[in-house]
Coordinates of C-alpha atoms and ligand atoms in Angstrom, one line a residue:
X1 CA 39.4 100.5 116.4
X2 CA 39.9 101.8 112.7
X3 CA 39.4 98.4 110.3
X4 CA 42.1 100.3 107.9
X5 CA 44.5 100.3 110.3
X6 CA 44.3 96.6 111.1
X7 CA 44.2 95.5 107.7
X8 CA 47.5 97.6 107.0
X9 CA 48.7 96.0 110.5
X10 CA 48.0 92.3 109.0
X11 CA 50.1 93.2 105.7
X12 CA 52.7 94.7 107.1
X13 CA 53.2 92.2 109.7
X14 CA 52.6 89.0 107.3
X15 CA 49.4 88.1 108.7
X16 CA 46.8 88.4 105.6
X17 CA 47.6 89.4 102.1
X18 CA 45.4 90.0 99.4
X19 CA 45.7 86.8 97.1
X20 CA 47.6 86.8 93.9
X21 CA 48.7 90.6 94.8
X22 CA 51.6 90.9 92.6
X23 CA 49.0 90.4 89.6
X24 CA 46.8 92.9 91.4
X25 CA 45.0 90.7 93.3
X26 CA 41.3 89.2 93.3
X27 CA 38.4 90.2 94.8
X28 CA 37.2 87.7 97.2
X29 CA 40.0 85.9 97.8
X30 CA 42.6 86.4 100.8
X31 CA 45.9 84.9 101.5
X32 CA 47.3 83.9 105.0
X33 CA 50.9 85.2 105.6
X34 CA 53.5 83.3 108.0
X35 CA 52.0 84.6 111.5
X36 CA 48.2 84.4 109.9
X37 CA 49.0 81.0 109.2
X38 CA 49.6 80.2 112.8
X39 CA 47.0 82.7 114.2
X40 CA 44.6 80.8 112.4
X41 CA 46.2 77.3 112.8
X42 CA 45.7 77.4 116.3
X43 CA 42.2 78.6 116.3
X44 CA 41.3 75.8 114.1
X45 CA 43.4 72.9 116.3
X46 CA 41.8 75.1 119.6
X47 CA 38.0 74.6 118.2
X48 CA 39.5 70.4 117.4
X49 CA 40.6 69.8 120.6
X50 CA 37.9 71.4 122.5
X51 CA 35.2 70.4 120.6
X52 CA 36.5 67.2 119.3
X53 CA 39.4 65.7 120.8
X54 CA 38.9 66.2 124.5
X55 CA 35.0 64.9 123.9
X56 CA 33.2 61.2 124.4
X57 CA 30.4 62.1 122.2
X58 CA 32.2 63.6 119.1
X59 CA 34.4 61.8 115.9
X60 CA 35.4 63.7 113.1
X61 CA 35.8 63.7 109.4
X62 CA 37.1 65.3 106.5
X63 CA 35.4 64.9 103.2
X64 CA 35.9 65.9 99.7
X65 CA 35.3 69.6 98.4
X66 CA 33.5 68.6 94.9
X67 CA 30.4 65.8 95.8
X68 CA 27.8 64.7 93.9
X69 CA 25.4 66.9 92.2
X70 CA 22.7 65.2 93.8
X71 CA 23.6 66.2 97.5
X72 CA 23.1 69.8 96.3
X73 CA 19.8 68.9 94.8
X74 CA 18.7 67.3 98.3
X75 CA 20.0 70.0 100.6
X76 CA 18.5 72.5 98.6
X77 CA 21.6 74.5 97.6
X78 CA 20.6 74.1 93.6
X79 CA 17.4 75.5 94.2
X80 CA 17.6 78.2 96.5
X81 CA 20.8 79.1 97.7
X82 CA 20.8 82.4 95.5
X83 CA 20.6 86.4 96.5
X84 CA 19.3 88.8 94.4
X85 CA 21.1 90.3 92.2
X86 CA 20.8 94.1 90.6
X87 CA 23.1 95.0 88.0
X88 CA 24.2 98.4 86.7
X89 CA 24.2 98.8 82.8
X90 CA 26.3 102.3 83.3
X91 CA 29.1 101.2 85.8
X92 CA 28.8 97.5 85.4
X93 CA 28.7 96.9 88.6
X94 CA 26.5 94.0 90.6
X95 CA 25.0 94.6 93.7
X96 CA 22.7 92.6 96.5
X97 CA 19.0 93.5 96.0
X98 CA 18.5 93.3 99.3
X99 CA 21.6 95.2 100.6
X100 CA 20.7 98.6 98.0
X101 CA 19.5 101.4 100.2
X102 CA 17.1 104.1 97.9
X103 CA 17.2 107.7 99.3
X104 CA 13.6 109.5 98.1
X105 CA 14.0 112.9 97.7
X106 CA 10.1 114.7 97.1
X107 CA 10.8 117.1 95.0
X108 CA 7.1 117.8 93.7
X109 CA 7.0 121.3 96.2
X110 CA 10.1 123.0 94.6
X111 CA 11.1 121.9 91.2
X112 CA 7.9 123.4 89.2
X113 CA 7.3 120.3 87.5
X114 CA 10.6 119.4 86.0
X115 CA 11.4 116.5 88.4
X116 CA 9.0 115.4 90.8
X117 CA 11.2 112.4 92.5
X118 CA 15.0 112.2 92.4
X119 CA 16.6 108.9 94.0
X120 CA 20.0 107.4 94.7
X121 CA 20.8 104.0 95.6
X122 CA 23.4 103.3 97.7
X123 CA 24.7 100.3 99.0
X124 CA 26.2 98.8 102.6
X125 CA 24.9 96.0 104.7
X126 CA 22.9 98.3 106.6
X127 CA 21.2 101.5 105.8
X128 CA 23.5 103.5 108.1
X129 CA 25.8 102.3 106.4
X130 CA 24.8 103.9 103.3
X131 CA 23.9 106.9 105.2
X132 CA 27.1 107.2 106.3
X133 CA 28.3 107.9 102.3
X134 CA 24.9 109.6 101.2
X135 CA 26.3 113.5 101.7
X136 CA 29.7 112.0 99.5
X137 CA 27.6 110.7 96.5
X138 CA 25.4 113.8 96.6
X139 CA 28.2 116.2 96.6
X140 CA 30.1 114.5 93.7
X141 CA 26.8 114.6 91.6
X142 CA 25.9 117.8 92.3
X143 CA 29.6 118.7 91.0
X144 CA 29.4 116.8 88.5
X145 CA 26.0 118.5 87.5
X146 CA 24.0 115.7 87.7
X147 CA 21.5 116.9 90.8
X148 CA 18.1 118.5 89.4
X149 CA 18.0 121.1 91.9
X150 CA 20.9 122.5 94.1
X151 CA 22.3 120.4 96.7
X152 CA 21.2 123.1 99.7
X153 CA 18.1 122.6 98.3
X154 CA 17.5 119.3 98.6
X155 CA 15.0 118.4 101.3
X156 CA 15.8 115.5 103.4
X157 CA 15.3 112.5 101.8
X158 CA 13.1 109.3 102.8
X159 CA 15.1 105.9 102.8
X160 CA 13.2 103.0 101.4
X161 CA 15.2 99.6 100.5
X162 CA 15.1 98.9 96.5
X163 CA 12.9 95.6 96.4
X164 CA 10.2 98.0 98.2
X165 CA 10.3 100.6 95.3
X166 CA 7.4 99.4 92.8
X167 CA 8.9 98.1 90.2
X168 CA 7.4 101.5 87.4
X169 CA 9.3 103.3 89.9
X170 CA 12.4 101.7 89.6
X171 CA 13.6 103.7 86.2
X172 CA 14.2 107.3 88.4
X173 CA 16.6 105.8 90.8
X174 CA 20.5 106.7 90.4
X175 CA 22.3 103.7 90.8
X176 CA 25.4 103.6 93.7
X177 CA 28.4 104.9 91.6
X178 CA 26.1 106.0 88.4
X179 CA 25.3 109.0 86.9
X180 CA 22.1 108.5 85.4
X181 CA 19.0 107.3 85.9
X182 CA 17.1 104.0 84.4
X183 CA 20.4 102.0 84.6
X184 CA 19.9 99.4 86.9
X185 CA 18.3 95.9 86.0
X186 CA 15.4 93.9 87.9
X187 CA 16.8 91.8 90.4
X188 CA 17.7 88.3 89.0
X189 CA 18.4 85.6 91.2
X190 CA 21.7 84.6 91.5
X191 CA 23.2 81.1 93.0
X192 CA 26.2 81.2 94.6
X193 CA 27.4 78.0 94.2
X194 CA 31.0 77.9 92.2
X195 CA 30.5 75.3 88.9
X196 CA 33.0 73.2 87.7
X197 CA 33.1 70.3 85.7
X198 CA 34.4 66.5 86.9
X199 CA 35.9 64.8 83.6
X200 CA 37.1 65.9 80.5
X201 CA 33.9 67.0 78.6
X202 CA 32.5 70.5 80.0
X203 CA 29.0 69.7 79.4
X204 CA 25.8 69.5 81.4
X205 CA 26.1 65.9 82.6
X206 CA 29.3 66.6 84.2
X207 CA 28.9 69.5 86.0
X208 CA 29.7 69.7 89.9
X209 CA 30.0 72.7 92.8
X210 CA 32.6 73.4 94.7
X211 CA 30.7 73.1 98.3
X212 CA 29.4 76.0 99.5
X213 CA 29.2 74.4 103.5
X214 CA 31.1 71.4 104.7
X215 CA 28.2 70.5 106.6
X216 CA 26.3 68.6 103.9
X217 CA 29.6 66.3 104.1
X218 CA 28.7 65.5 107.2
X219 CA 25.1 64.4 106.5
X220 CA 25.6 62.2 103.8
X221 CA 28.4 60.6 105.8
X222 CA 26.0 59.7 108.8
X223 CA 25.2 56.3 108.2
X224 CA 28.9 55.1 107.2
X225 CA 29.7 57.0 110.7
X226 CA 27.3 54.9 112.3
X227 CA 27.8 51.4 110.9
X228 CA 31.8 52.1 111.8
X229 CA 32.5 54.5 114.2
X230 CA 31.0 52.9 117.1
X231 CA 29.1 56.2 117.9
X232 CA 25.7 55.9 120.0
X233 CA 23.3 59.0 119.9
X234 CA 23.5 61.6 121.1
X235 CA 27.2 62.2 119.4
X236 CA 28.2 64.8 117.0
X237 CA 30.7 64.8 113.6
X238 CA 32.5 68.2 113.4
X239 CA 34.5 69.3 110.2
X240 CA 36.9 71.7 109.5
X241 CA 37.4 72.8 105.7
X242 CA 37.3 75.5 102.8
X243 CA 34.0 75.9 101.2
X244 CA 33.0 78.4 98.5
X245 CA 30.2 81.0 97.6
X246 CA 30.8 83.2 95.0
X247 CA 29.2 86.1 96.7
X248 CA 28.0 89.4 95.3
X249 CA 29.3 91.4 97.3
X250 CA 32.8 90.0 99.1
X251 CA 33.1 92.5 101.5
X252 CA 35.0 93.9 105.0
X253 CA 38.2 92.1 104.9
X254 CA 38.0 88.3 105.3
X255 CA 34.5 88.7 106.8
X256 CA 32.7 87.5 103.5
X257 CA 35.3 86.1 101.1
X258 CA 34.7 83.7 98.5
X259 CA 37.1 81.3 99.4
X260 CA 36.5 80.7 103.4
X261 CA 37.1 77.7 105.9
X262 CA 34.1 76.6 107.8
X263 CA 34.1 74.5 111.6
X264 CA 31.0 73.2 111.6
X265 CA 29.4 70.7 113.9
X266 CA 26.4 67.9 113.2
X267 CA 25.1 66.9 116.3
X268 CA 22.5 64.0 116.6
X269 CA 19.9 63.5 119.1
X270 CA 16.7 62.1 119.5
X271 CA 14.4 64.3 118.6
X272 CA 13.0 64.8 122.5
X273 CA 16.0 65.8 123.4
X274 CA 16.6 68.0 120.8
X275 CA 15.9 71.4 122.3
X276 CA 17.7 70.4 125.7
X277 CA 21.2 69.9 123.2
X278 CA 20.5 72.9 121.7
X279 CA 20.1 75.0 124.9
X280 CA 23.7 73.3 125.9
X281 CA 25.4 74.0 122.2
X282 CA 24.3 77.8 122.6
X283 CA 25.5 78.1 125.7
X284 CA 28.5 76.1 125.5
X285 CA 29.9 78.1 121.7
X286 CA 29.1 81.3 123.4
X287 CA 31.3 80.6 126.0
X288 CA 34.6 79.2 123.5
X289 CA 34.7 83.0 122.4
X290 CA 34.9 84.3 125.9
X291 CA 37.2 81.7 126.9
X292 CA 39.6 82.8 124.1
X293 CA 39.9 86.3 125.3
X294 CA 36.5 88.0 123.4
X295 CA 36.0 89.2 127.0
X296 CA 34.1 92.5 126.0
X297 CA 30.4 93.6 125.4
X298 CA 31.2 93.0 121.7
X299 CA 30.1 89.5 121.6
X300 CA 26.6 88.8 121.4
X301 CA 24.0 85.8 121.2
X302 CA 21.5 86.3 119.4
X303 CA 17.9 84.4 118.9
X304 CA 16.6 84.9 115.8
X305 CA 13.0 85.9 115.3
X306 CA 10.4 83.0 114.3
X307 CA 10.1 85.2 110.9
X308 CA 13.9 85.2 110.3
X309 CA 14.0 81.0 110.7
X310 CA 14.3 78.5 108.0
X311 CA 10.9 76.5 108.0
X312 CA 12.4 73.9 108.9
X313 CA 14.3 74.8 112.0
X314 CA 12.3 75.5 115.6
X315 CA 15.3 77.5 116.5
X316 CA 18.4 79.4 115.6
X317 CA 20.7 81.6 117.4
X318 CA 23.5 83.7 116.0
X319 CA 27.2 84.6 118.2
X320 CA 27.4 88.4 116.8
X321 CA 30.9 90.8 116.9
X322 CA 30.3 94.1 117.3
X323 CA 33.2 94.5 114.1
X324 CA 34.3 98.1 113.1
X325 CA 31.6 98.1 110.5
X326 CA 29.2 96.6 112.0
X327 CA 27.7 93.7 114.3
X328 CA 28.0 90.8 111.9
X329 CA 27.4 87.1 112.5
X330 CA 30.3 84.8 113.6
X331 CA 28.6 81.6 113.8
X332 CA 24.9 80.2 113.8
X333 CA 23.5 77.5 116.0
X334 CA 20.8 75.8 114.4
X335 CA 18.0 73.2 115.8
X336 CA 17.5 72.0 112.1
X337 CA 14.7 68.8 113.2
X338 CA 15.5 65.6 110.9
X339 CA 15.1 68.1 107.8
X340 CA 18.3 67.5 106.4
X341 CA 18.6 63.5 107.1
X342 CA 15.2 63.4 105.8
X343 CA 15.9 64.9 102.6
X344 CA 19.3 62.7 101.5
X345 CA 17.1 59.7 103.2
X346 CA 14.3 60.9 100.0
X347 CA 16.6 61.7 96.9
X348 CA 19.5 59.0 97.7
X349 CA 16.5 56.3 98.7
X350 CA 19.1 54.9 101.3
X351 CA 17.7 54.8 104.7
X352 CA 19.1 56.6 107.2
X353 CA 17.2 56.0 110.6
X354 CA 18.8 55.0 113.8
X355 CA 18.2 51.8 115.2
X356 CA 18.2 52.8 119.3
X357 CA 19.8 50.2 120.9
X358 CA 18.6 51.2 124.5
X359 CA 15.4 52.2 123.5
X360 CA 14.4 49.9 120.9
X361 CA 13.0 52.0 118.4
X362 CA 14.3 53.4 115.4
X363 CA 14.0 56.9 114.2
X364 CA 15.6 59.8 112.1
X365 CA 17.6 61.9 114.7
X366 CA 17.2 65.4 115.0
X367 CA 20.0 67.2 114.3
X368 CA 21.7 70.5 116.1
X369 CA 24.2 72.3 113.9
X370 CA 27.0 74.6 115.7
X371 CA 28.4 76.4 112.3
X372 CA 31.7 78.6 112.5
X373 CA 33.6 80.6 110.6
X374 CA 37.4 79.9 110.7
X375 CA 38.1 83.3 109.1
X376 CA 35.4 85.0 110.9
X377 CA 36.4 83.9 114.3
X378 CA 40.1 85.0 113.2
X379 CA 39.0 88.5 112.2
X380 CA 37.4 89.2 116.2
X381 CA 40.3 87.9 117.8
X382 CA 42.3 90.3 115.6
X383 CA 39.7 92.5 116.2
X384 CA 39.8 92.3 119.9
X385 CA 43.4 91.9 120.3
X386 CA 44.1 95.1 118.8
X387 CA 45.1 97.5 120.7
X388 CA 47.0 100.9 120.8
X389 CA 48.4 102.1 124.1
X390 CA 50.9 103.5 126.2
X391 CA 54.1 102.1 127.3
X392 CA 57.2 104.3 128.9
X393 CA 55.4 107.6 127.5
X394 CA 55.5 106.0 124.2
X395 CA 52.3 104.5 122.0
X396 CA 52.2 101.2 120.9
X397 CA 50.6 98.9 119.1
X398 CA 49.8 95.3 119.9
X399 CA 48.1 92.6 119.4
X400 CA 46.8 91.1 122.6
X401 CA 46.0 87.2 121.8
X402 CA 44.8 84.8 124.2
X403 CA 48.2 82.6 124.8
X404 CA 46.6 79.4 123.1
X405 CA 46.1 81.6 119.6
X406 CA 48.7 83.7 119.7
X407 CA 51.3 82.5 116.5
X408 CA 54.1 83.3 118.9
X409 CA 54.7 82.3 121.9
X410 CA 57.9 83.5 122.7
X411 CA 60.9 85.2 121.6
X412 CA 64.2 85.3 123.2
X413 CA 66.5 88.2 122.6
X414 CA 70.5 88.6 123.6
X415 CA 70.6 92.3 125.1
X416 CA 73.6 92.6 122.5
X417 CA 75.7 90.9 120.4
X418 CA 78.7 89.6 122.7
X419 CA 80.0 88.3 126.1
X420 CA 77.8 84.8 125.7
X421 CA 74.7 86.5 125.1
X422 CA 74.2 85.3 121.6
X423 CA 74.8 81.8 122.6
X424 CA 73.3 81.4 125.1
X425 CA 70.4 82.7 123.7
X426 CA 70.6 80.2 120.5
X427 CA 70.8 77.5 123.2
X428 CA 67.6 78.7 125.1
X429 CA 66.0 78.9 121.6
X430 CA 66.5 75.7 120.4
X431 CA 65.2 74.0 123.6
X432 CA 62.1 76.1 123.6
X433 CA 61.7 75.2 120.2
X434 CA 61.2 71.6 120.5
X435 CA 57.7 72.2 122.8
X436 CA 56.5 75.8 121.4
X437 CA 56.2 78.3 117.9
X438 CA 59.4 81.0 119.5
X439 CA 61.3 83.2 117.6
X440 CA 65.1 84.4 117.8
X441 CA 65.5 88.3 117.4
X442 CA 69.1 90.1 118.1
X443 CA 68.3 93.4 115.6
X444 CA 68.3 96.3 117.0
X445 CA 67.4 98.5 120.6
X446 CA 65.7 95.9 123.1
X447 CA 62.7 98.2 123.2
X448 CA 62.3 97.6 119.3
X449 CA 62.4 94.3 119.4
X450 CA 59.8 94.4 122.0
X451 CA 57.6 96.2 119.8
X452 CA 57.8 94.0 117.2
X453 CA 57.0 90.9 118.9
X454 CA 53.8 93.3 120.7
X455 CA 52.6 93.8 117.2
X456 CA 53.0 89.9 116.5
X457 CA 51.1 89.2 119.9
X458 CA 53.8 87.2 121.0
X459 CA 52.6 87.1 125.0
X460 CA 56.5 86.7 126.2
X461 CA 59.4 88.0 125.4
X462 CA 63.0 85.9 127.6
X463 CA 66.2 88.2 127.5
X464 CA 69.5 86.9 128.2
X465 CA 71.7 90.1 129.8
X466 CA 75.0 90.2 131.5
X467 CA 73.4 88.7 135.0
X468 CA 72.2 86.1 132.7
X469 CA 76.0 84.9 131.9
X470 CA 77.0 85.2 136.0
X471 CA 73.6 83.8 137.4
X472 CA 72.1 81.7 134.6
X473 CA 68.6 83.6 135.0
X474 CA 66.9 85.2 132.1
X475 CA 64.4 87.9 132.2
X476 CA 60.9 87.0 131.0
X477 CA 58.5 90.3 130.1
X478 CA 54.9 90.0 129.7
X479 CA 53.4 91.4 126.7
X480 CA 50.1 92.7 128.3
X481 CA 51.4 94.4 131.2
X482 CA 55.6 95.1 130.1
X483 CA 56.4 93.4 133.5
X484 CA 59.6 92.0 134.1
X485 CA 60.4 89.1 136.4
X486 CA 63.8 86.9 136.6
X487 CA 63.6 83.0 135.4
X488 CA 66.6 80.2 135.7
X489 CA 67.5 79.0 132.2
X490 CA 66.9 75.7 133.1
X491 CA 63.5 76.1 134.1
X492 CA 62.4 78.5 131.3
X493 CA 60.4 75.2 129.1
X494 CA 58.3 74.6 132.4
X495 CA 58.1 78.3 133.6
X496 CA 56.7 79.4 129.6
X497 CA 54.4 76.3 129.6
X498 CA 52.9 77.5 132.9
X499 CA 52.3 80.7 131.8
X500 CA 50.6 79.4 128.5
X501 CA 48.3 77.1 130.2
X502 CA 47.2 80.4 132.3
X503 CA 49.4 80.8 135.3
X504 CA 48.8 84.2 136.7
X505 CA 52.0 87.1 135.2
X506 CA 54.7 87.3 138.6
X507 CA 55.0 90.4 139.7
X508 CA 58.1 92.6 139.1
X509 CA 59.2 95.1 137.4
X510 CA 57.1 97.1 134.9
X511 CA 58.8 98.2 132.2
X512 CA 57.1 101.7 132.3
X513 CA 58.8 102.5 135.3
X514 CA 62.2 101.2 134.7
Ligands
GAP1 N1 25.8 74.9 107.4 C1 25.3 76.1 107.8 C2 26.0 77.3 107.2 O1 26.8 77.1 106.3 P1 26.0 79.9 107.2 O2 25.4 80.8 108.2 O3 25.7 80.1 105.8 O4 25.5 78.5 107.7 C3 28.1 79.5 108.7 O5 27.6 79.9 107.4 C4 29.3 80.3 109.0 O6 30.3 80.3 107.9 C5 29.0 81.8 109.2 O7 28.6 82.1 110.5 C6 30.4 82.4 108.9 O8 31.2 82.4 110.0 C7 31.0 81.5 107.8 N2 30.7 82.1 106.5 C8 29.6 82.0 105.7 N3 29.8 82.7 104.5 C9 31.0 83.2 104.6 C10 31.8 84.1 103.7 N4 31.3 84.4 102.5 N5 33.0 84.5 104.1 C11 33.5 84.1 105.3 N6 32.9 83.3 106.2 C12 31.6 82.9 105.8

């Protein structure tokens, strides 16, 4: 699937837009159009309900966006939560350290001691990403008559990434859209959090973040949970909300924005039971994916490497996408230990143990953190949905949501514009309305306003024909496979909420063949 053409499918259709666009827009920052709105709506209410509402063992919260400087101090965040940070005095531009790519070409054998080394920089997540654009940077430099030696000359080059070149080294490289060499800085470290001030004075005293996780909401909640909630451990507190990072790099559509919604879960446990809920929260977020149609060998679980944890965590697993540019992370399961509870517990001085009732001891629970990406998980089910393929000899394209996502669910068309169609369409409509998100459409050919609703992922489409006036049926048409079976009007509520709550498609007739 060609990311380009999704992105133009999600303007086009009213599903993302850049934000601000009309003032040319801002990097970073996305904005959700009427069907993204929904789309993402319902993945956000799905990941509630499943994960919240239909649990014993879960409560959930919603806390404010700016907190007090201190839980940033305590989780960390003020100290470290910073990438490396190049920049390019040339081009201006800013990249990740640790995402530049250098490309080494040894040029001691054939350039009789003009230039021994010559390097570029590129960037991309991963180095074949910035293989993939090497042979276009080299061929505008060497038009541009920047290469030392001619570009059929050039023997192949060795890739090293940028914090690896020593640092006397660093003056020959090229930097990524550059011309010259010597024009990137040292790597400075850069934190990510978004400053703001609370009050009217913008001074020192008063300065706050916008949060950069919801989860640390959630941890300096616990004990007001506790005292009021009537919770016992194990239980969990999940949140869903916007959090901020004012990334480098923001990058591949609403994958890393700057501006991005989080659904992250704290769940507590005593801390031998720990890796038992951590096995289940692996397992069981794995699954939600699958469950919501990511059905193929895209999705992945990942455990990451001891090297790759935090020092504080005994394990971590991330759910990967295998996204058109890449396989990126979706969302991280963490066993963080009592590491976070332990550090508001030392910089608030409140304590924040757990008296267990049915044990009779008191501890600090441990803590297993499910962490989602709202956006994230909306750009593979976009991802996966998409879909181009063949219907009556013609292509099409369509978006193949799971029923519960999908902003649609169904839309009723008259076959034309007279005899009682229109009516009784609007009647149909308005009682479908009342229970589900349908839509009215009497423009144009039947088999365009099929195609429209496909590219909206709407799963079913109800006509109202001629027979429909005589007999009171209505034809219902299943998105995925075109087929075509007949429904009575008066059962069309109960027959659509069957089908959305995963009745298997009737057969009939496919609308290929007809
Ligand atoms: N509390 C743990 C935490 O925040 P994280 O891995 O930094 O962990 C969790 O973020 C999830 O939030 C990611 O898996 C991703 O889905 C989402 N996320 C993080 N940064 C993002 C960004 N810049 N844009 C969009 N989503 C992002």
């Amino acid at each position: 699937m060609d990311m380009d053409k999704l992105v133009s499918l999600c303007k086009r259709r009213g599903i993302i837009f850049p934000s601000s666009e009309i003032y040319g827009g801002l990097n970073g920052f996305w904005d959700y159009g009427p069907l993204g709105v929904e789309l993402k709506r319902n993945i956000k209410d799905a990941w509630w309900r499943d994960n919240i509402t239909l649990r014993d063992d879960m409560v959930g919260i919603d806390c404010s966006i700016i907190m007090n400087p201190k839980v940033w101090e305590a989780s960390g965040h003020v100290g470290g939560f910073s990438d490396p940070m190049v920049d390019c005095r040339e081009t201006k531009e800013r990249y990740r350290a640790d995402q530049l790519h250098v490309f080494r070409y040894d040029l001691a054998a054939i350039s009789e001691g003009r230039v021994q080394i010559f390097a570029v920089a590129l960037t991309g997540g991963t180095v074949d990403d910035a293989r993939g654009s090497l042979s276009d940077r080299m061929t505008n430099l060497s038009r541009k008559g920047h290469l030392p030696i001619k570009l059929k000359d050039l023997p192949e080059p060795e890739v090293v990434e940028f914090l690896s070149v020593p640092v006397a080294d660093r003056d020959g490289i090229v930097g990524p859209s550059a011309t010259k060499p010597g024009t990137l800085t040292e790597p400075r470290n850069f934190n990510l959090m978004f400053e703001s001030h609370a009050g009217a004075i913008a001074d020192e005293a008063n300065k706050v973040y916008l949060r950069p996780e919801t989860a640390q909401g959630i941890f300096v909640n616990f004990k007001n949970v506790v005292d009021t909630g009537r919770v016992k451990i194990p239980f969990g507190i999940g949140q869903i909300g916007k959090s901020f990072r004012n990334e480098i790099n923001p990058r591949n559509f609403i994958f890393r924005s700057r501006e991005f919604e989080q659904m992250e879960i704290e769940f507590f446990c005593r801390p031998d039971e720990a890796a038992e809920w951590y096995a289940y929260w692996r397992k069981t977020r794995f699954q939600w994916y699958i469950d919501h149609g990511i059905k193929s060998d895209k999705l992945r679980l990942r455990d990451h490497d001891p090297d790759e944890l935090a020092f504080y965590s005994t394990a971590t697993a991330d759910i990967e996408y295998e996204f058109p540019f890449g396989v990126s992370e979706l969302e991280g399961i963490a066993h963080r230990g009592d590491y976070d509870l332990g550090q508001h517990q030392k910089f608030s001085g409140k304590d924040l143990t757990y008296f267990d009732e049915e044990k009779k001891e008191r501890y600090l629970p441990h803590v297993i953190e499910p962490s989602a990406g709202a956006d994230r998980a909306t750009l593979a089910f976009l991802c996966e949905a998409y879909q181009e393929d063949e219907v009556g000899g013609e292509t099409r394209t369509v978006l193949k949501f799971h029923p519960r996502l999908a902003p649609i669910k169904a839309a009723v068309f008259p076959l034309v514009k007279r005899d009682g169609m229109p009516e009784m369409a609007e009647k149909l409509y308005r009682d479908l309305k009342k229970h589900f998100n349908v839509f009215q459409d009497e423009k144009g050919a039947i088999g365009r306003r099929y195609r429209r609703q496909d590219e909206a992922g709407t799963p079913f489409g109800i006509t109202i024909d001629g027979q429909s006036i005589t007999d009171g049926t209505v034809t219902f048409r299943d998105r995925d496979s075109c087929r075509q079976w007949r429904v009575p009007s008066a059962n069309a509520v109960q027959a659509l909420r069957d089908l959305l709550e995963g009745q298997a498609v009737p057969g009939g007739e496919s609308e290929g063949q007809a």
